[in-house]
Coordinates of C-alpha atoms and ligand atoms in Angstrom, one line a residue:
M1 CA 193.6 91.0 89.4
R2 CA 189.8 90.5 89.8
P3 CA 187.7 91.1 86.6
I4 CA 186.3 94.1 88.5
E5 CA 189.8 95.5 89.1
Q6 CA 190.6 94.7 85.5
L7 CA 187.5 96.5 84.1
V8 CA 188.0 99.6 86.2
Q9 CA 191.6 99.8 84.9
Q10 CA 190.9 99.4 81.3
Y11 CA 188.2 102.4 81.9
K12 CA 190.7 104.4 83.9
D13 CA 193.3 104.2 81.0
R14 CA 190.8 105.3 78.6
E15 CA 189.6 108.0 80.7
L16 CA 186.2 106.9 80.4
A17 CA 183.2 106.5 83.4
L18 CA 181.7 103.1 83.7
P19 CA 178.0 103.0 82.6
I20 CA 177.3 99.3 83.8
W21 CA 179.5 97.3 86.2
C22 CA 179.1 94.5 88.7
E23 CA 180.8 94.5 92.1
N24 CA 180.5 91.6 95.0
G25 CA 177.5 90.1 93.2
T26 CA 175.7 93.5 92.6
L27 CA 174.8 95.0 89.1
K28 CA 175.4 98.8 89.1
L29 CA 173.9 101.0 86.4
I30 CA 173.1 104.7 85.8
D31 CA 169.3 104.8 86.2
Q32 CA 168.6 106.4 82.9
T33 CA 164.9 107.5 83.5
K34 CA 166.5 109.9 86.0
L35 CA 168.6 111.8 83.2
P36 CA 169.5 114.7 83.0
F37 CA 168.9 115.9 86.0
K38 CA 170.2 113.0 88.6
E39 CA 173.0 110.5 87.7
E40 CA 171.5 107.8 90.2
V41 CA 173.1 104.3 90.5
C42 CA 170.6 101.7 90.7
Q43 CA 171.8 98.5 92.4
I44 CA 170.7 95.0 91.2
A45 CA 171.2 91.9 92.8
S46 CA 168.7 89.7 91.1
V47 CA 167.5 88.7 87.7
H48 CA 164.1 89.3 88.4
K49 CA 165.2 93.2 89.4
L50 CA 167.2 93.1 86.1
G51 CA 164.3 92.3 84.0
E52 CA 162.2 95.1 85.8
A53 CA 165.1 97.6 85.2
I54 CA 165.0 96.7 81.6
S55 CA 161.5 96.8 80.7
S56 CA 160.9 100.1 82.7
M57 CA 163.7 101.6 80.8
K58 CA 166.1 102.4 83.9
I59 CA 168.7 100.6 81.4
R60 CA 168.1 101.0 77.7
G61 CA 169.7 101.2 74.2
S62 CA 170.7 98.1 72.5
G63 CA 174.4 97.7 73.5
A64 CA 173.5 98.5 77.1
I65 CA 171.0 95.9 77.5
G66 CA 173.2 93.4 75.5
I67 CA 175.7 94.1 78.4
C68 CA 173.0 93.8 81.2
G69 CA 172.2 90.4 79.3
A70 CA 175.5 89.2 80.1
Y71 CA 175.5 90.4 83.6
G72 CA 172.3 89.1 84.3
I73 CA 173.3 85.4 83.5
F74 CA 176.3 86.0 85.7
L75 CA 173.7 86.9 88.6
A76 CA 171.8 83.9 87.5
A77 CA 174.5 81.8 88.1
L78 CA 175.4 83.1 91.3
Q79 CA 171.7 83.0 92.7
T80 CA 171.3 79.6 91.4
N81 CA 174.6 78.3 92.6
G82 CA 175.7 77.8 89.2
D83 CA 172.9 75.4 88.1
P84 CA 172.8 75.5 84.2
Q85 CA 169.2 74.4 83.9
K86 CA 168.1 77.2 86.1
V87 CA 170.5 79.8 84.6
K88 CA 169.0 78.9 81.0
K89 CA 165.6 79.8 82.3
A90 CA 166.9 83.0 83.5
G91 CA 168.0 83.7 80.1
D92 CA 165.0 83.1 78.7
F93 CA 163.1 85.6 81.2
L94 CA 165.7 88.1 80.3
K95 CA 165.3 87.8 76.7
S96 CA 161.6 88.4 77.0
T97 CA 161.8 91.7 78.5
R98 CA 162.5 93.6 75.2
P99 CA 161.7 91.7 72.1
T100 CA 163.3 94.2 69.3
A101 CA 167.0 94.8 70.1
V102 CA 168.8 91.4 69.1
N103 CA 172.1 92.3 71.3
L104 CA 170.1 91.3 74.3
M105 CA 169.3 88.0 72.9
K106 CA 172.6 87.4 71.4
T107 CA 174.8 88.0 74.7
V108 CA 172.4 86.0 76.7
D109 CA 172.9 83.1 74.3
E110 CA 176.4 83.4 74.2
M111 CA 176.9 83.4 77.7
V112 CA 174.3 80.3 78.3
K113 CA 176.5 78.5 75.4
E114 CA 179.6 79.0 77.6
T115 CA 177.9 77.4 80.8
K116 CA 178.4 74.1 78.8
S117 CA 182.2 74.4 78.7
S118 CA 182.7 76.1 82.1
G119 CA 182.2 72.9 84.5
Q120 CA 183.0 73.5 88.2
N121 CA 183.9 77.1 87.5
L122 CA 180.8 78.2 86.2
I123 CA 180.2 81.3 88.5
A124 CA 183.7 82.6 88.2
R125 CA 183.6 81.9 84.3
M126 CA 180.4 83.7 84.1
E127 CA 181.8 87.1 85.6
E128 CA 184.9 86.9 83.3
K129 CA 182.7 86.3 80.2
A130 CA 180.6 89.2 81.0
V131 CA 183.6 91.3 81.6
E132 CA 185.0 90.1 78.4
I133 CA 181.6 91.1 76.6
L134 CA 181.6 94.5 77.8
N135 CA 185.2 95.3 76.8
R136 CA 184.4 93.8 73.4
Q137 CA 181.5 96.2 73.0
L138 CA 183.9 99.1 74.2
D139 CA 186.5 98.2 71.5
F140 CA 183.9 97.9 68.7
E141 CA 182.7 101.7 69.9
Y142 CA 186.1 103.1 69.0
Q143 CA 186.5 100.8 66.0
L144 CA 183.1 101.9 64.2
G145 CA 183.8 105.6 65.6
T146 CA 186.8 105.6 63.4
Y147 CA 185.2 103.9 60.4
G148 CA 182.3 106.3 60.5
A149 CA 184.0 109.5 61.1
E150 CA 185.3 108.8 57.4
V151 CA 182.0 110.0 56.2
I152 CA 181.9 113.1 58.2
N153 CA 183.4 116.3 56.9
D154 CA 184.8 119.1 58.6
G155 CA 181.8 121.6 58.9
D156 CA 179.3 119.0 58.6
T157 CA 175.8 119.3 60.5
I158 CA 174.6 115.7 61.5
M159 CA 170.9 114.8 62.9
T160 CA 170.6 111.8 65.0
H161 CA 167.3 110.4 66.6
C162 CA 166.8 108.8 69.8
H163 CA 169.9 107.9 71.9
S164 CA 172.7 105.9 70.7
G165 CA 175.4 106.7 72.9
A166 CA 177.6 106.2 75.8
F167 CA 175.1 105.5 78.7
G168 CA 173.1 103.2 76.0
G169 CA 176.5 101.4 75.2
A170 CA 180.0 100.5 76.8
G171 CA 180.9 104.1 77.6
Y172 CA 182.6 105.7 74.9
G173 CA 180.0 106.8 72.5
G174 CA 177.7 103.9 71.9
R175 CA 177.1 103.7 68.1
A176 CA 175.8 106.8 66.5
L177 CA 177.5 109.0 69.2
S178 CA 180.8 107.2 68.7
V179 CA 180.8 108.3 65.1
I180 CA 180.0 111.8 66.0
R181 CA 182.4 111.8 68.9
T182 CA 185.4 110.4 67.0
A183 CA 184.8 113.1 64.4
H184 CA 184.9 115.9 66.8
E185 CA 188.1 114.4 68.8
Q186 CA 189.8 114.6 65.1
G187 CA 189.2 117.9 65.2
K188 CA 186.3 118.6 62.8
K189 CA 184.1 121.2 63.5
I190 CA 180.8 119.6 63.4
H191 CA 177.1 120.5 64.8
V192 CA 174.6 118.1 65.8
Y193 CA 170.7 118.2 65.4
T194 CA 169.2 116.0 68.2
C195 CA 165.5 115.0 67.9
E196 CA 163.7 115.2 71.3
T197 CA 162.1 111.5 70.4
R198 CA 158.9 111.6 71.9
P199 CA 157.4 110.1 74.3
Y200 CA 160.6 109.0 76.2
L201 CA 162.7 112.1 75.1
Q202 CA 165.9 110.2 75.0
G203 CA 167.1 112.6 72.5
A204 CA 166.1 115.7 74.8
R205 CA 167.2 114.0 78.2
I206 CA 170.3 111.8 77.3
T207 CA 171.7 112.7 73.7
A208 CA 171.9 116.5 74.3
L209 CA 173.4 115.7 78.1
E210 CA 176.0 113.5 76.4
L211 CA 176.7 116.1 73.5
K212 CA 177.0 118.6 76.1
K213 CA 179.6 116.3 78.0
F214 CA 181.6 115.8 75.0
G215 CA 181.7 119.7 74.3
I216 CA 180.1 119.2 70.8
P217 CA 177.9 122.1 69.3
H218 CA 174.2 121.0 69.2
T219 CA 170.5 121.9 68.7
L220 CA 167.7 120.2 70.0
I221 CA 164.7 120.0 67.8
T222 CA 161.1 118.2 68.2
D223 CA 160.8 115.3 66.2
N224 CA 158.3 116.9 63.6
M225 CA 160.8 119.6 62.7
S226 CA 163.1 117.3 60.9
G227 CA 161.3 117.5 57.4
F228 CA 161.9 121.5 57.7
C229 CA 165.4 121.3 58.9
M230 CA 166.2 119.0 56.1
S231 CA 164.4 120.8 53.5
E232 CA 166.0 124.0 54.3
G233 CA 169.3 122.7 54.2
Y234 CA 170.3 122.6 57.5
I235 CA 171.3 118.9 57.9
D236 CA 174.3 117.3 55.8
K237 CA 173.9 113.9 57.1
I238 CA 171.9 111.5 59.5
V239 CA 173.6 108.9 61.7
V240 CA 171.3 106.8 64.0
G241 CA 171.7 103.6 65.9
S242 CA 170.1 100.3 65.3
D243 CA 168.1 97.9 67.6
R244 CA 168.4 95.1 64.9
V245 CA 169.4 95.0 61.4
A246 CA 167.9 92.3 59.3
A247 CA 169.7 90.1 56.7
N248 CA 168.4 92.3 53.7
G249 CA 169.9 95.5 55.7
D250 CA 166.4 96.7 56.8
L251 CA 166.8 98.1 60.3
A252 CA 164.6 98.6 63.4
N253 CA 165.4 101.7 65.4
K254 CA 163.2 103.9 67.7
V255 CA 160.1 105.1 66.1
G256 CA 160.5 107.8 64.1
T257 CA 163.5 106.8 62.5
Y258 CA 161.7 105.6 59.3
M259 CA 160.0 109.3 58.5
H260 CA 163.3 111.0 59.0
A261 CA 164.8 108.5 56.4
I262 CA 161.9 109.2 53.8
V263 CA 162.6 112.7 54.2
A264 CA 166.3 112.5 53.8
Q265 CA 166.1 110.4 50.6
A266 CA 163.7 113.1 49.3
N267 CA 166.2 115.8 50.1
N268 CA 169.4 113.7 49.0
I269 CA 170.8 113.6 52.4
P270 CA 172.9 110.6 53.0
F271 CA 171.5 108.5 56.0
Y272 CA 173.6 106.1 58.0
T273 CA 173.3 103.7 60.8
A274 CA 176.1 103.0 63.2
T275 CA 176.0 99.7 64.6
S276 CA 178.0 96.7 65.8
S277 CA 178.1 93.3 63.5
H278 CA 176.3 91.8 66.5
T279 CA 173.3 93.8 65.8
I280 CA 173.2 92.0 62.3
D281 CA 170.7 89.3 62.5
F282 CA 170.7 86.7 59.8
N283 CA 168.0 84.8 61.4
T284 CA 165.7 87.7 60.5
P285 CA 165.5 87.9 56.6
S286 CA 163.6 91.1 56.7
G287 CA 162.2 94.1 58.5
R288 CA 158.8 92.5 58.3
D289 CA 160.1 89.5 60.2
I290 CA 161.2 91.9 63.3
E291 CA 159.1 92.0 66.4
V292 CA 158.3 95.7 67.0
E293 CA 157.8 96.1 70.8
M294 CA 154.4 97.6 71.7
R295 CA 154.6 99.7 74.8
N296 CA 152.0 100.9 77.3
A297 CA 150.0 103.6 75.9
S298 CA 149.9 105.4 79.0
E299 CA 153.5 106.5 78.1
V300 CA 151.8 108.6 75.3
T301 CA 149.1 110.1 77.3
H302 CA 151.3 110.8 80.2
F303 CA 154.5 112.3 80.8
N304 CA 156.5 111.8 84.3
G305 CA 153.0 110.6 85.6
M306 CA 151.0 113.8 84.5
P307 CA 148.2 113.4 82.1
I308 CA 148.7 115.1 78.7
A309 CA 145.5 114.0 77.0
P310 CA 141.8 113.9 78.1
E311 CA 141.1 111.2 80.3
G312 CA 140.1 108.0 78.3
T313 CA 142.0 108.9 75.2
Q314 CA 143.1 106.0 73.4
A315 CA 146.8 105.9 72.3
L316 CA 149.4 103.8 70.5
Y317 CA 152.9 103.2 71.3
P318 CA 155.0 101.0 68.9
S319 CA 158.4 101.7 70.2
F320 CA 160.5 101.1 66.9
D321 CA 159.8 101.4 63.4
I322 CA 161.5 99.7 60.4
T323 CA 163.3 101.6 57.9
P324 CA 164.0 99.8 54.7
S325 CA 167.3 99.1 53.3
S326 CA 166.5 101.1 50.1
L327 CA 166.4 104.3 52.3
I328 CA 169.9 103.5 53.9
S329 CA 173.4 104.8 52.6
G330 CA 175.7 102.9 54.3
I331 CA 175.9 100.6 57.5
I332 CA 178.6 101.6 59.9
T333 CA 180.3 98.6 62.0
E334 CA 183.3 97.9 63.7
K335 CA 184.8 96.1 60.7
G336 CA 184.2 98.7 58.2
I337 CA 181.4 100.8 56.4
I338 CA 179.1 98.3 54.6
S339 CA 177.6 99.4 51.3
K340 CA 175.1 98.2 48.9
P341 CA 174.1 95.5 48.2
F342 CA 173.5 94.8 51.8
E343 CA 172.0 91.4 51.4
T344 CA 175.9 90.2 50.0
N345 CA 177.9 92.6 51.8
L346 CA 176.4 92.0 55.4
R347 CA 177.2 88.2 54.8
K348 CA 180.8 89.1 54.0
V349 CA 181.1 91.0 57.4
S350 CA 180.2 87.8 59.3
S351 CA 183.1 86.2 57.5
K352 CA 185.3 89.3 58.5
V353 CA 185.9 90.8 55.1
I354 CA 185.7 94.2 55.3
V355 CA 183.6 95.8 52.4
Ligands
RUB1 C1 166.7 102.8 71.8 C2 167.0 103.0 70.4 C3 168.4 103.5 70.0 C4 168.8 102.2 69.7 C5 170.1 102.1 68.8 O1 165.4 102.6 72.1 O2 165.9 103.0 69.4 O3 168.3 104.3 69.1 O4 169.0 101.4 70.9 O5 171.1 102.7 69.3 P1 165.0 102.5 73.6 P2 172.5 101.6 69.9 O6 165.2 103.8 74.0 O7 163.6 102.0 73.5 O8 165.8 101.4 74.3 O9 172.6 101.0 68.5 O10 173.5 102.8 70.2 O11 171.7 100.9 70.8

C-alpha cells in the first residue's frame, strides 16, 4: 500500500476526516480562514506556498502546523530532487514562518535529521516519515484525551480559549477538544463556553463549528466576558491548548489565555492545558524565553478587510501571551497528567515516566 492509502485507511477505520494530507506531491488542507462558512481545500505544491499558507493562517494551530512542517520537508525533497542541503534550507524557511509554536520547529528538525540516514530513497522516506508523524499526532490526541477526561466530571461546564481542536491538529480533537470530546463520548453531560478569541475569532469560527459537529452543547462568549462567567459560577474548569510549554511549566498560548488564568485562580477554578510531550521545550527555560509572534496591526484595525477603527489608529497584536506555571493546575499530555512541581515532573515525562 502507498503511504497515502495507508493513511486514508487509518482515518476510515477511526471514522475521521483527514485535515491534512498529501497526494501525488500536492499537500491538501482545509483553508481555516474560510471556516465556518466553507470547507475549502487548499492545494499546495511548493514550500514557498506552504510558508505563505502558514503565515496567513490558512493553516494554524500548533499541531497542524507541526504536521505541515513534516509534509513541507517532503515537498522540499520532491522539489529539489532529494538534495539534503536544499531540503535543510527549506526547513529553515518553514521554521521562520511562525516563531512561537514549537511543534513546527520540532517536526522540521526531526525530518531533516532523517534525511541523513535516508540515502538514495530520500524522497520516499520523507513521505513515509511525514505520514508517521501525522499518525503519531493522531494517537497522541486519543491518549491525551483519555487522560484529560479523568479531570472532567459529569455535569461540568468547561471554558476554552481560541481553537485547540481537530482542524488545528491531526483530526480527532487536537488537544483541548480531544479532552472535551473524549469526556462527551464517555457519556459525561458537559457544556462548553468558548471564547470568541479576538482578533481572528478562532473560538467563534472554528471551536464552535467543531463543538457543533461533535454534538457538544456550547455557549459562545466574547473574551471580556470570562471574568463575569467565572465569578458568577458558570465555569467549573478551564482547558486550553499550548503553543509551547517551557521547561519550568510556563506556557505560551493564544493572547488572552493569561487573563483567563488569573481570573480562574482568583475564583478557585482549575486551569489545565492539554498538550503533547512534543510541545514541551526543554531548550526554553521559562516563559520569558519564548518569542511571542507580533502580527500585523491591521488584523486588529480591520476585520475581513473592513476597517473597524478610525483611519490611522495605531494598534498592537501580540499573537500569544505567557501564562506562568503558578497559575496552571495540571499539564495534560499523551503520557499522563503532569502535576506540580512542573520543573521536575516535566523532565520525568521526557524519560517516559508517567507522573
Ligand atoms: C493557536 C492557539 C491555540 C494553540 C494551542 O494560535 O493559540 O490555542 O495552537 O492549541 P493561532 P493546540 O491561531 O495563532 O495558530 O495545542 O491544539 O495546537
